[in-house]
Coordinates of C-alpha atoms in Angstrom, one line a residue:
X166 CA -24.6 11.1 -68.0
X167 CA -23.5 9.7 -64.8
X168 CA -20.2 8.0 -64.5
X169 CA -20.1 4.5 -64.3
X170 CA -19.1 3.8 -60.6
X171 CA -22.3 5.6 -60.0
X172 CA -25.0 3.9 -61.9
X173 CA -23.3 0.4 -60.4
X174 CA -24.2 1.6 -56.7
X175 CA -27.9 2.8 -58.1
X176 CA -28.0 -0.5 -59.6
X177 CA -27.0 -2.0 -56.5
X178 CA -29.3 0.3 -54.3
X179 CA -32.5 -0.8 -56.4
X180 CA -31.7 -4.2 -56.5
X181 CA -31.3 -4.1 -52.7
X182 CA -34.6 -2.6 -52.5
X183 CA -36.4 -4.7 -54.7
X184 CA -35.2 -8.0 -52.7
X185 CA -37.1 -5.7 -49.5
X186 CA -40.0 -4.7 -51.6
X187 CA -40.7 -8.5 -52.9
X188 CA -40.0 -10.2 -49.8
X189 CA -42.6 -7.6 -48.1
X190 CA -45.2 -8.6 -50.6
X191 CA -44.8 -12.4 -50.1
X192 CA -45.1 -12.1 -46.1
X193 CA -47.8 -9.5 -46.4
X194 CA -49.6 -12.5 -49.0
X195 CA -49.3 -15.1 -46.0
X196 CA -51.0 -13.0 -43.5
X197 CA -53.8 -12.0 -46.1
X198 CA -54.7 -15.4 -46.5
X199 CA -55.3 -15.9 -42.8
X200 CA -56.8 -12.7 -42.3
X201 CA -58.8 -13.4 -45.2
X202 CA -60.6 -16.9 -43.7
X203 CA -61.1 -14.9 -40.7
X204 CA -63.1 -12.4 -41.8
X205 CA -64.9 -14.5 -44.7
X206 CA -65.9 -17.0 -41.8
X207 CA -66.9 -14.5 -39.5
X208 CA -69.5 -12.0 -42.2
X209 CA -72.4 -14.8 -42.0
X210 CA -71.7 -15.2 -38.5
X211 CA -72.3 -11.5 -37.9
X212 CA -74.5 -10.7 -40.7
X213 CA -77.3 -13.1 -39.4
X214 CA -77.0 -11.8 -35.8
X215 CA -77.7 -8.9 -37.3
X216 CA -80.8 -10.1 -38.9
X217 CA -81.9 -11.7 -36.2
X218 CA -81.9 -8.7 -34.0
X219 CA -84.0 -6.3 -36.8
X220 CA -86.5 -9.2 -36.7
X221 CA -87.0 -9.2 -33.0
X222 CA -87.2 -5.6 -32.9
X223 CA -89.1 -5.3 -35.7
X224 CA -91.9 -7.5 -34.1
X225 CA -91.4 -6.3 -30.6
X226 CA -93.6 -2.2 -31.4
X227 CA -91.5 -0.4 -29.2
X228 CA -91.6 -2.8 -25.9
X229 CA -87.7 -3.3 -25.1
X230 CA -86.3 -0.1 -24.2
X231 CA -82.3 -0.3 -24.3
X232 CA -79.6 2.5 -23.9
X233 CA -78.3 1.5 -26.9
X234 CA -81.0 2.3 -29.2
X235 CA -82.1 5.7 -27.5
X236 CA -81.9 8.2 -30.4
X237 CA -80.7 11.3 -28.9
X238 CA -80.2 15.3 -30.5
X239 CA -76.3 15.4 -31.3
X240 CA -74.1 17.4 -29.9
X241 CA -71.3 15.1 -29.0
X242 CA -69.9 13.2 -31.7
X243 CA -67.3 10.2 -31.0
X244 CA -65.6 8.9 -34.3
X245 CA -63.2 6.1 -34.3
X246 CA -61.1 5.3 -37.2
X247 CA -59.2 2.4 -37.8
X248 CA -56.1 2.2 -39.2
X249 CA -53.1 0.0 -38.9
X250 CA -49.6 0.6 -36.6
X251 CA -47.6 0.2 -39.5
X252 CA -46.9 2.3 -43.2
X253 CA -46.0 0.9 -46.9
X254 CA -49.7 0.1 -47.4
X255 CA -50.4 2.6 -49.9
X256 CA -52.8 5.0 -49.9
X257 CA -54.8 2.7 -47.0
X258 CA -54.2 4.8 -44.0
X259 CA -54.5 8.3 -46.0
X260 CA -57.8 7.2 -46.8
X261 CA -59.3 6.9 -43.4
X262 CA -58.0 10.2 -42.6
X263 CA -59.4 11.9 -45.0
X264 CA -62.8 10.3 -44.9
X265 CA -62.4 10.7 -41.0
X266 CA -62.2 14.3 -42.0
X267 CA -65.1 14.4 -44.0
X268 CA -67.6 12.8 -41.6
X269 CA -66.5 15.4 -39.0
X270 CA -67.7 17.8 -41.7
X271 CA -71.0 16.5 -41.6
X272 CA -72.2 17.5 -38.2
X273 CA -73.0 21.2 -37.0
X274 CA -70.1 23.4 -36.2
X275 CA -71.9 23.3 -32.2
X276 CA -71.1 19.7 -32.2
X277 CA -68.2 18.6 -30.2
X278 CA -66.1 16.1 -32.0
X279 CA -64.1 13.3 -30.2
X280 CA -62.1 10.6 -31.6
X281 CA -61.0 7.4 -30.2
X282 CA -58.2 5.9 -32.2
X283 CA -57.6 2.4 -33.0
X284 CA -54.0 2.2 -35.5
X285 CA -51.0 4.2 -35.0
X286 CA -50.6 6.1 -38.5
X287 CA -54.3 7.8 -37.8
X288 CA -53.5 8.8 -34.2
X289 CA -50.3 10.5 -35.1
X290 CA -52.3 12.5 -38.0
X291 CA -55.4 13.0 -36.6
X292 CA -54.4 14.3 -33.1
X293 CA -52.9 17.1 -34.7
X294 CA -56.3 18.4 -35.6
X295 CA -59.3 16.3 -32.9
X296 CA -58.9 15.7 -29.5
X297 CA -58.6 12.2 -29.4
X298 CA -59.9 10.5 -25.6
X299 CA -57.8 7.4 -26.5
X300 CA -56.0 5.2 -28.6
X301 CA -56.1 1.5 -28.8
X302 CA -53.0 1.1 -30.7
X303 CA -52.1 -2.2 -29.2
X304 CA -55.1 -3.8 -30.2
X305 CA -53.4 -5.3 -33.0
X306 CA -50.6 -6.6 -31.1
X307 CA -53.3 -9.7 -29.9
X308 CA -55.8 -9.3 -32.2
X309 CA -58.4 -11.2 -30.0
X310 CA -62.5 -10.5 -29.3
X311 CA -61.5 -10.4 -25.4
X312 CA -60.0 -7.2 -26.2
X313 CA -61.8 -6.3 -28.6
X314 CA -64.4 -6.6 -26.4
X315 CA -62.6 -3.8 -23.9
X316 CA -63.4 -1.7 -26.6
X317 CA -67.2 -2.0 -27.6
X318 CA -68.0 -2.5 -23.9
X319 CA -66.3 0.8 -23.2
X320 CA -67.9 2.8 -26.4
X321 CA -71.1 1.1 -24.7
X322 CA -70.4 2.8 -21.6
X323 CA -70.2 6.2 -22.6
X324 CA -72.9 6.4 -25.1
X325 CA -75.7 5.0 -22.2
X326 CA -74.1 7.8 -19.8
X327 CA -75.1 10.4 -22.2
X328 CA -71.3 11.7 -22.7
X329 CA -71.4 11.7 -26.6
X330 CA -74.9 11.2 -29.0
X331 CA -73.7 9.3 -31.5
X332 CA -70.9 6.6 -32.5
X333 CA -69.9 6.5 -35.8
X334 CA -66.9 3.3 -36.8
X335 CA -64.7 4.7 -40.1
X336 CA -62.9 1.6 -41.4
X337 CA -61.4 -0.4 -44.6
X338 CA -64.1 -3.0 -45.3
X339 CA -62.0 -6.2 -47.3
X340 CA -63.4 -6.7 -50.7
X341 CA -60.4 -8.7 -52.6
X342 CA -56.5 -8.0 -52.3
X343 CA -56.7 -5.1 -54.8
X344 CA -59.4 -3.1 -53.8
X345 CA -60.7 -1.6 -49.8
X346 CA -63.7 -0.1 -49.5
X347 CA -64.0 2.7 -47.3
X348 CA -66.6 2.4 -44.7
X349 CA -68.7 4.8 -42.7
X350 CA -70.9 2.6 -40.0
X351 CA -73.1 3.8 -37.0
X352 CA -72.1 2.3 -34.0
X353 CA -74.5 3.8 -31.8
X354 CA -77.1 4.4 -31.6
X355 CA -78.3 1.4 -32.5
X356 CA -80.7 1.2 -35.5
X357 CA -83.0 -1.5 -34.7
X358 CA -86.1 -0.5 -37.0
X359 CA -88.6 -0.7 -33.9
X360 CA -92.1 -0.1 -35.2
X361 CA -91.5 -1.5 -39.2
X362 CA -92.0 -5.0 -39.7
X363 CA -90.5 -6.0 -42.7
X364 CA -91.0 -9.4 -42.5
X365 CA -90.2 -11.2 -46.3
X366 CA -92.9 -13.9 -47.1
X367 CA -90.2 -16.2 -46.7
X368 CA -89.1 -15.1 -43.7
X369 CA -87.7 -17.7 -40.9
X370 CA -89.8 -18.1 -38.3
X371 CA -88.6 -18.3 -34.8
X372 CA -89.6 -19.8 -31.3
X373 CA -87.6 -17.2 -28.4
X374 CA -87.4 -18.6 -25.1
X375 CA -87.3 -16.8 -22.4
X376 CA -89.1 -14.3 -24.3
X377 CA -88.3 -11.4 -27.1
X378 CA -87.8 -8.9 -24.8
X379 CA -85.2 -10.3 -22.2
X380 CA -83.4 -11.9 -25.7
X381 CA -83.1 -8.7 -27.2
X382 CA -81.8 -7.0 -24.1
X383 CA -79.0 -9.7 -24.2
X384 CA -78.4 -9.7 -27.8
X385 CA -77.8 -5.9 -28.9
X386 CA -74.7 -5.6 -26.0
X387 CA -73.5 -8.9 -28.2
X388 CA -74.2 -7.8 -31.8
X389 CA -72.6 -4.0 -30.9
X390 CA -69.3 -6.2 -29.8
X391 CA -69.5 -8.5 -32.7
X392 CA -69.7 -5.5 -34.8
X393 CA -66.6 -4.0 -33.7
X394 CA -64.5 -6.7 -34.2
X395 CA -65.8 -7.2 -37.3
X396 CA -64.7 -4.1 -38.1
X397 CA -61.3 -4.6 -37.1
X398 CA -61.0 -7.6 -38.7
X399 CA -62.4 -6.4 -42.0
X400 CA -59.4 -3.7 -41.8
X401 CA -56.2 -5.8 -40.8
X402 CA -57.5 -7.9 -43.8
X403 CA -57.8 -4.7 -46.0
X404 CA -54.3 -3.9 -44.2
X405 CA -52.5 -6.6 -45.7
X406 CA -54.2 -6.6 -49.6
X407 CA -53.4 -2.7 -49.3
X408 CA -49.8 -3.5 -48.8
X409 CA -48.8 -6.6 -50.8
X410 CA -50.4 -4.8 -53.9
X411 CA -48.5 -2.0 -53.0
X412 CA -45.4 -3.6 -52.7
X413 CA -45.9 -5.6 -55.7
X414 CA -46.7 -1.8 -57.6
X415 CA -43.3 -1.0 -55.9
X416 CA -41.2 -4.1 -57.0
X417 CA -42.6 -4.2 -60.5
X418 CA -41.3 0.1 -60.6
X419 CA -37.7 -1.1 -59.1
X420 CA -37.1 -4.0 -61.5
X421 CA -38.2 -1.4 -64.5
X422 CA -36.0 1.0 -63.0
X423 CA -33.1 -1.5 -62.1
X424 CA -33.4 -2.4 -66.1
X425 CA -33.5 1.0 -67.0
X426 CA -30.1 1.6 -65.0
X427 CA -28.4 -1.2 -66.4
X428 CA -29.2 0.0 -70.2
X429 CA -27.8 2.8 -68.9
X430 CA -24.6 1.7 -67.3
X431 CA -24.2 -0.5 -70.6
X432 CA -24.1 2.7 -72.7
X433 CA -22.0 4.5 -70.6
X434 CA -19.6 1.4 -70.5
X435 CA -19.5 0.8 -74.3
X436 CA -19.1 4.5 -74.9
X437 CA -16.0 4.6 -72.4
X438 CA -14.4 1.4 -74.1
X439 CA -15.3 3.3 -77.4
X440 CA -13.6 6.2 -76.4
X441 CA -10.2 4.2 -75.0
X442 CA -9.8 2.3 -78.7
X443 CA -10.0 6.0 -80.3
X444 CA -7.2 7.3 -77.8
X445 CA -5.0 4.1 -78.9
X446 CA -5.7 4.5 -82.4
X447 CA -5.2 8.0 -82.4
X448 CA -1.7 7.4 -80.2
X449 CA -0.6 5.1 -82.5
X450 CA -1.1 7.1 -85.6
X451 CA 0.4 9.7 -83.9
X452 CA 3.6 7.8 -83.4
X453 CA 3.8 6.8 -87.1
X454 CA 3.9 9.9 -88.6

């Protein structure tokens, strides 16, 4: 059994770490809640530019011809996980490795496969093993859709100059503070569903000025950016539930192991002080005889 002074400095170690470990949960708690509106105001938003733009296409039998949607044979593949800069978020960053990983897997070993990094903790992993074109790491430093916007506009640029065949976004999509779900979206090329009207009964029926063609020209460029930061968002919310549930996990582990400690030290104490009373009583009989 350790001696005494021991177990005090792990007491005093754990119970330093604890103080870190709760007060890392409580400020990861504040940002989730913002980060949290954010994204929960923004899903409509993006969700019914969405739907708008698989009605127009849907009704427009093939007439808007867009870089974008051009569906091309792959043999250049451009992945782009998102992580976060930071660590202590459990097993959040791991995860978008490995599932980065996996959807490399997916495509012919002829393929080339590109990434273009947005997060620190992938970059430094997956470099190792892709050639990554870029990183975006500071991204997160002003999370805004102006640079954002940098982003989409240039993953834009490369698809319509025929330097990679397909796009594909691997990212934590927010579902509650506990739990991330691990997403693997197409970016580009754009599936519009041109040709397949799926038109619902109750379907909202629009009036498109100029007219459908020059709208939908202007509104895939917009709904690819949107998408993006979506994306983003959707992760630095995911982010912060990922870590204050870890870091609740990890305070709840050092108070039970601070307690433990102290049962510990409280033994070892009683069992000293039991000790010292049998040296004096034995002394003093000893004396007597």
């Amino acid at each position: 059994m350790a001696n005494l002074k021991e177990l005090r400095n792990r007491i005093t170690s754990v119970s330093s770490t604890m103080q870190i470990t709760s007060a890392m949960k409580m400020v990861s708690a504040a940002k989730l809640s913002k980060a949290q509106d954010a994204i929960t105001r923004m899903r409509p938003y993006a969700e019914k530019l969405t739907e708008l733009l698989q009605n127009l296409s849907a009704s427009l039998d093939g007439e808007a011809q867009s870089p974008y949607t051009v569906v091309r044979p792959v043999s250049k593949v451009l992945i782009v996980p998102i992580s976060s800069n930071r660590g202590l978020a459990g097993a959040f960053n791991t995860n978008i490795v490995k599932r980065s990983k996996l959807v490399s897997k997916q495509f012919d070993d002829a393929a080339t496969i590109d990434l273009l990094t947005i997060g620190k903790k992938a970059d430094d992993v997956l470099k190792k093993d892709f050639n990554v074109i870029h990183n975006n790491n500071e991204v997160f430093d002003h999370l805004e859709y102006d640079n954002v916007k940098e982003i989409a506009e240039y993953l834009m640029k490369v698809y319509a100059e025929g330097q990679y065949d397909k796009i594909i976004l691997v990212y934590n999509s927010f579902k509650n503070a506990a739990t991330q779900i691990i997403k693997e979206e197409q970016f580009l090329p754009l599936e519009t569903e041109v040709g397949e009207t799926k038109v619902s009964p109750n379907a909202t029926e629009y009036i498109y000025e100029p007219n459908k063609v020059d709208i939908i020209k202007e509104l895939i460029p917009k709904s690819l950016k949107i998408q993006l930061f979506k994306a983003i968002r959707d992760s630095v919310a995911s982010e912060h539930g990922a870590r204050m549930t870890a870091m609740h996990k990890a305070t709840d582990n050092a108070t039970e192991l601070r307690d433990d400690l102290k049962l510990s030290y409280n033994k070892a104490r009683q069992a000293s002080i039991t000790n010292e009373i049998l040296e004096i009583v034995a002394g003093a009989e000893a004396l007597s005889a």
